[in-house]
XYZ file of C-alpha atoms in Angstrom:
416
model
C 141.302 19.919 25.209
C 140.030 16.321 25.221
C 136.557 15.970 26.684
C 135.961 13.145 29.154
C 132.741 11.683 30.456
C 131.906 9.547 33.466
C 131.897 5.833 32.747
C 128.820 3.717 33.389
C 130.644 1.316 35.695
C 127.614 -0.863 36.388
C 127.225 -1.426 32.635
C 130.947 -2.152 32.240
C 130.894 -4.633 35.115
C 128.166 -6.628 33.396
C 130.685 -7.372 30.633
C 133.011 -9.182 33.084
C 131.478 -12.495 34.223
C 134.269 -13.235 36.713
C 133.283 -10.186 38.776
C 130.036 -11.999 39.631
C 131.959 -14.792 41.347
C 131.820 -15.564 45.011
C 135.148 -16.598 46.515
C 136.561 -17.432 49.948
C 133.592 -19.198 51.502
C 130.953 -17.366 49.549
C 131.978 -13.712 49.794
C 131.862 -11.588 46.622
C 135.082 -11.111 44.665
C 136.717 -7.688 44.904
C 139.441 -7.824 42.259
C 142.210 -5.310 42.953
C 145.192 -7.003 41.271
C 144.938 -5.370 37.871
C 148.591 -4.323 37.684
C 149.427 -8.042 37.577
C 146.726 -8.908 35.044
C 143.316 -7.542 34.157
C 140.100 -9.479 33.694
C 138.511 -10.137 30.280
C 135.142 -8.894 29.048
C 132.665 -11.175 27.290
C 133.551 -9.479 23.994
C 137.137 -10.771 24.191
C 136.060 -14.216 25.356
C 133.559 -14.417 22.488
C 136.170 -13.372 19.921
C 138.571 -16.047 21.142
C 135.801 -18.653 20.917
C 134.773 -17.434 17.468
C 138.319 -17.645 16.152
C 138.906 -21.209 17.314
C 135.398 -22.277 16.285
C 135.271 -20.707 12.817
C 138.721 -19.706 11.546
C 141.507 -21.654 13.252
C 144.460 -22.200 10.916
C 148.091 -21.193 10.654
C 148.886 -17.829 9.086
C 151.050 -16.616 6.196
C 151.573 -20.181 4.989
C 148.419 -21.442 3.328
C 146.214 -20.497 0.403
C 143.116 -22.271 1.701
C 140.170 -20.328 3.101
C 140.872 -20.791 6.812
C 144.513 -19.741 6.493
C 143.585 -16.654 4.500
C 140.911 -15.707 7.046
C 143.273 -16.242 9.981
C 145.976 -14.174 8.307
C 143.564 -11.321 7.646
C 142.349 -11.345 11.257
C 145.893 -11.442 12.639
C 147.196 -8.674 10.393
C 144.077 -6.635 11.055
C 145.046 -6.455 14.724
C 148.453 -5.089 13.742
C 146.653 -2.107 12.222
C 144.464 -1.756 15.336
C 147.603 -1.575 17.479
C 149.120 1.013 15.131
C 146.074 3.234 15.503
C 145.867 2.699 19.283
C 149.465 3.884 19.850
C 149.638 6.366 16.937
C 152.515 4.570 15.226
C 153.510 5.800 11.755
C 152.908 2.427 10.072
C 151.610 -1.034 10.966
C 154.824 -2.775 9.872
C 156.540 -1.253 12.906
C 154.300 -3.310 15.222
C 155.928 -6.592 16.256
C 153.910 -9.240 18.095
C 155.731 -11.028 20.919
C 154.732 -13.096 23.939
C 154.749 -10.071 26.262
C 156.636 -7.024 27.488
C 159.487 -9.173 28.792
C 159.996 -10.772 25.388
C 159.791 -7.376 23.701
C 162.533 -5.867 25.872
C 164.695 -8.945 25.406
C 164.214 -8.649 21.655
C 165.679 -5.135 21.781
C 168.490 -6.168 24.131
C 169.573 -9.034 21.928
C 168.541 -7.859 18.467
C 169.749 -4.274 18.804
C 172.008 -4.310 21.863
C 174.270 -7.189 20.862
C 174.768 -5.659 17.439
C 175.273 -2.007 18.299
C 176.653 -1.905 21.858
C 180.240 -2.620 22.834
C 182.488 -2.522 25.893
C 182.483 0.860 27.594
C 179.143 2.002 26.189
C 176.654 3.131 28.818
C 173.060 1.965 29.227
C 170.925 4.002 31.634
C 167.872 2.546 33.377
C 166.196 3.511 36.667
C 165.788 2.216 40.186
C 162.019 1.800 39.791
C 162.154 -0.659 36.898
C 160.427 -4.028 36.764
C 162.927 -6.883 36.660
C 162.151 -7.367 32.967
C 163.795 -3.995 32.313
C 166.794 -4.706 34.554
C 167.875 -8.309 34.045
C 168.293 -8.236 30.214
C 170.621 -5.240 30.508
C 172.601 -6.884 33.302
C 173.013 -9.958 31.096
C 174.227 -7.708 28.290
C 176.618 -5.975 30.683
C 178.099 -9.296 31.744
C 178.588 -10.525 28.187
C 179.584 -7.308 26.381
C 181.269 -5.257 29.075
C 178.906 -2.302 28.815
C 178.343 -0.036 31.824
C 174.924 0.005 33.448
C 173.815 3.136 35.293
C 170.706 3.742 37.394
C 168.613 6.880 37.828
C 167.847 6.824 41.577
C 164.398 6.956 43.132
C 163.460 9.826 45.433
C 161.684 9.092 48.749
C 158.275 9.838 47.185
C 158.760 7.136 44.542
C 159.505 9.500 41.659
C 162.764 9.649 39.726
C 165.589 12.017 40.604
C 165.607 14.094 37.431
C 168.642 16.103 38.535
C 170.567 12.834 38.762
C 169.195 11.814 35.366
C 170.620 14.948 33.789
C 174.015 14.072 35.267
C 173.919 10.401 34.295
C 172.773 10.758 30.670
C 175.888 11.895 28.854
C 178.075 11.464 25.768
C 178.755 7.788 26.488
C 175.065 6.961 26.894
C 174.052 4.746 23.981
C 170.696 3.577 25.279
C 168.095 4.700 27.839
C 165.487 2.157 28.923
C 162.814 3.283 31.393
C 159.321 2.431 32.496
C 156.549 4.906 31.790
C 154.800 3.937 35.023
C 156.093 1.975 38.008
C 154.273 -1.292 38.569
C 155.283 -1.289 42.240
C 154.338 2.284 43.174
C 152.319 3.650 40.268
C 154.743 6.555 39.799
C 154.321 8.214 36.400
C 157.673 8.853 34.756
C 158.331 11.969 32.598
C 159.329 9.835 29.619
C 159.239 12.624 27.051
C 161.663 14.706 29.134
C 164.006 11.760 29.627
C 163.789 10.926 25.927
C 164.810 14.472 25.039
C 167.845 14.217 27.330
C 168.865 10.917 25.727
C 168.237 12.100 22.174
C 170.463 15.118 22.772
C 173.277 12.615 23.327
C 172.352 10.502 20.305
C 171.074 7.621 22.448
C 168.337 5.127 21.609
C 165.280 5.187 23.918
C 163.319 2.115 25.053
C 160.065 2.527 27.007
C 158.415 -0.164 29.115
C 154.756 0.804 28.745
C 153.286 -2.333 30.336
C 151.543 -0.247 33.013
C 151.005 2.858 30.886
C 149.258 1.370 27.851
C 146.231 -0.060 29.724
C 145.481 3.081 31.707
C 146.041 6.244 29.673
C 146.486 7.352 26.064
C 149.713 6.101 24.498
C 151.263 8.058 21.644
C 154.624 6.548 20.743
C 155.574 9.513 18.593
C 154.852 12.030 21.358
C 157.019 10.021 23.774
C 160.038 10.545 21.569
C 160.903 6.861 21.974
C 162.582 4.457 19.565
C 161.066 1.288 21.043
C 157.917 0.836 23.171
C 156.864 -2.458 24.774
C 153.575 -3.523 26.379
C 151.364 -6.563 27.030
C 147.859 -7.643 26.092
C 146.962 -9.315 29.385
C 147.136 -6.087 31.393
C 144.658 -4.392 29.061
C 141.703 -6.815 28.919
C 143.317 -9.149 26.362
C 144.637 -12.719 26.483
C 147.886 -13.753 28.118
C 150.887 -14.653 25.978
C 150.623 -11.650 23.632
C 152.835 -8.594 23.680
C 153.824 -5.737 21.415
C 157.127 -4.183 20.499
C 156.828 -1.005 18.500
C 160.049 0.237 16.958
C 161.137 2.888 14.500
C 161.433 1.259 11.103
C 165.050 2.199 10.446
C 166.118 0.594 13.720
C 164.038 -2.533 13.145
C 165.552 -2.949 9.705
C 169.069 -2.590 11.096
C 168.526 -5.093 13.936
C 169.282 -8.784 13.887
C 166.430 -11.212 14.571
C 166.194 -12.588 18.097
C 164.936 -16.043 17.075
C 165.403 -18.046 13.898
C 162.956 -20.458 12.321
C 159.914 -20.600 10.129
C 158.235 -17.538 8.617
C 161.078 -15.111 9.481
C 163.239 -16.001 6.495
C 163.488 -14.909 2.880
C 165.559 -17.890 1.799
C 167.351 -20.809 3.410
C 170.114 -22.989 1.988
C 172.410 -25.385 3.791
C 175.037 -22.665 3.706
C 173.141 -19.565 4.821
C 169.813 -17.838 5.381
C 168.465 -14.392 4.635
C 165.747 -12.632 6.591
C 162.219 -11.623 5.686
C 161.172 -7.998 5.841
C 159.961 -6.344 9.041
C 157.782 -7.377 10.883
C 158.098 -11.037 9.807
C 161.832 -10.985 10.608
C 160.972 -10.886 14.309
C 158.009 -13.292 14.394
C 159.590 -16.730 14.004
C 157.393 -19.803 14.251
C 153.663 -20.040 14.794
C 152.533 -17.076 16.918
C 149.699 -16.939 19.415
C 147.209 -16.261 16.627
C 144.051 -16.641 18.685
C 145.534 -14.488 21.434
C 146.369 -11.709 18.984
C 142.841 -11.827 17.569
C 141.448 -11.653 21.104
C 143.731 -8.711 21.804
C 142.122 -6.945 18.863
C 138.753 -7.255 20.586
C 140.276 -5.818 23.780
C 141.615 -2.828 21.845
C 138.167 -2.308 20.324
C 136.654 -2.347 23.810
C 139.116 0.186 25.240
C 138.895 2.401 22.167
C 135.096 2.493 22.441
C 135.401 3.654 26.060
C 138.185 6.126 25.251
C 141.537 6.071 27.019
C 141.061 9.597 28.382
C 137.911 8.320 30.085
C 139.796 5.292 31.429
C 142.370 7.629 32.944
C 139.732 9.957 34.408
C 137.949 7.069 36.141
C 141.160 5.681 37.592
C 142.197 9.112 38.847
C 138.931 9.372 40.748
C 139.216 5.854 42.215
C 142.896 6.246 43.103
C 142.329 9.611 44.774
C 139.526 8.079 46.832
C 141.694 5.070 47.738
C 144.574 7.275 48.886
C 142.260 9.216 51.170
C 140.327 6.170 52.399
C 143.393 4.047 53.206
C 145.111 6.967 54.925
C 142.332 6.755 57.533
C 143.040 3.093 58.300
C 145.178 2.868 61.458
C 148.684 1.529 60.853
C 148.673 1.949 57.066
C 151.716 3.501 55.399
C 151.271 4.368 51.719
C 154.279 4.394 49.407
C 154.728 6.451 46.261
C 153.601 9.898 45.118
C 151.166 11.727 47.393
C 148.858 12.947 44.629
C 146.718 10.661 42.461
C 147.658 12.846 39.469
C 151.267 11.679 39.802
C 150.533 7.981 39.804
C 148.570 5.360 37.909
C 145.815 3.287 39.471
C 148.173 1.686 41.997
C 148.353 2.065 45.782
C 151.224 0.210 47.436
C 151.175 0.091 51.228
C 152.109 -1.743 54.411
C 150.137 -2.448 57.559
C 152.124 -1.818 60.713
C 153.805 -4.942 62.182
C 151.956 -7.279 59.770
C 153.807 -8.898 56.868
C 152.267 -8.087 53.453
C 151.825 -11.809 52.701
C 149.730 -12.176 55.841
C 147.753 -9.097 54.852
C 147.115 -10.585 51.414
C 145.950 -13.902 52.828
C 143.575 -12.318 55.355
C 142.167 -9.982 52.682
C 141.530 -13.005 50.469
C 139.300 -14.447 53.187
C 137.168 -11.315 52.731
C 137.139 -11.788 48.952
C 139.606 -8.927 48.327
C 142.302 -9.879 45.815
C 145.490 -7.802 46.033
C 149.163 -8.484 45.318
C 151.663 -8.961 48.138
C 155.414 -9.241 47.556
C 158.235 -7.396 45.864
C 156.263 -7.067 42.587
C 159.301 -8.060 40.474
C 160.841 -4.772 41.613
C 163.286 -5.724 44.343
C 165.418 -2.557 43.943
C 162.314 -0.521 44.803
C 161.800 -2.560 47.972
C 165.467 -2.076 48.872
C 165.127 1.686 48.420
C 162.006 1.706 50.600
C 163.804 -0.491 53.184
C 160.948 -3.005 53.284
C 160.916 -6.699 52.297
C 157.654 -6.349 50.399
C 154.473 -4.314 50.123
C 150.785 -4.954 49.675
C 149.457 -3.491 46.436
C 145.929 -2.641 45.357
C 145.574 -1.762 41.687
C 142.481 -0.535 39.894
C 140.878 -0.627 36.472
C 137.774 0.440 34.599
C 135.425 -1.887 36.493
C 136.472 -0.988 40.037
C 134.249 1.104 42.301
C 134.400 3.188 45.461
C 132.453 0.432 47.212
C 135.323 -1.945 46.464
C 137.804 0.525 47.930
C 135.610 0.632 51.030
C 135.659 -3.198 51.125
C 139.468 -3.082 51.008
C 139.639 -0.556 53.847
C 137.158 -2.526 55.939
C 139.121 -5.756 55.406
C 142.331 -3.987 56.457
C 140.660 -2.776 59.631
C 139.573 -6.363 60.338
C 143.128 -7.537 59.690
C 144.336 -5.036 62.274
C 141.933 -6.436 64.845
C 142.892 -10.006 64.027
C 146.600 -9.365 64.580
C 146.106 -6.953 67.462
C 147.626 -4.165 65.397
C 146.994 -0.433 65.267
C 143.476 0.722 66.100
């Protein structure tokens, strides 16, 4: 059994300068929009500055000192990612611009080569648009069939329906590990086993999973796993696609250009080995190096400890918000069944209005459909308000959220 220990949140908060800001006419910032993007600690900011100050050069192309140093730093992060997700080898780690790019890489690089008319791709009703739209585009161009595992009223997946949907014609299953809209934790390993029994390839959107709990790609039983740096303390514009080597080698590249080739003539080109085959052009080198510092930071804390803290905060938030008149909370009832996300509505008040009023109290949340419109349709609401937590959030901030919601009620003459 993994031992966890309580985090020193006051010490952690000192590493995040933005949390010291006053916003909205001088009130302190309460940042509760971490599912959209996290904040960055001074260690990541310093590493970005150090890279551009001391090492900036293009990678894989030069023999001069700066290029060699930049290449070593960049490739060193590939190994850090491998260790963080327990991948078999670093070459299976592909750097992209984010989770969206990673899923599109699979859809185009693997899907266009190995799927054909009549093949079935199974996704779910709780997916982010980035794990819906690429498969719809593939459906429209290839004639594949797209099937959806429905969402139950509590925001979890209908596993009985999943067992019916995943069958002999299923060639690919692509599911989130954690809903960004509701926080629902998906039994990925169980779904993977169902898909593998039919010989299907499994893609996992781990954009919300990777920042908040241990990620072991081998234990998931997946073939591809995608996630983003900016949701886990790192820079924007950096993502990861992990894939099993035999599938990566069989895939076609998504983009062509410099650094992804073995040879080029006017007649034809041949591809470099994995991972270079999928990293055309100059990547976000500084961003990748900064992501390495973010991984160091999270690894030093321990992902089991990250999860334990968020469980405690989420459980408190569920109980505290349930006491606010007019609040309806969506998603699983128990904190254990969700990530650090609480999606809710305030009776008779549009979520956008809620978000704007909360901002006047310094409380930053997300209001909208969260790039998950099928979830909103299933809930029969146009949008929700969403508070999402991370390692630096406190019970006092949850109290500030609840207090601001009560003030919003009074302002609009709502429930009391």
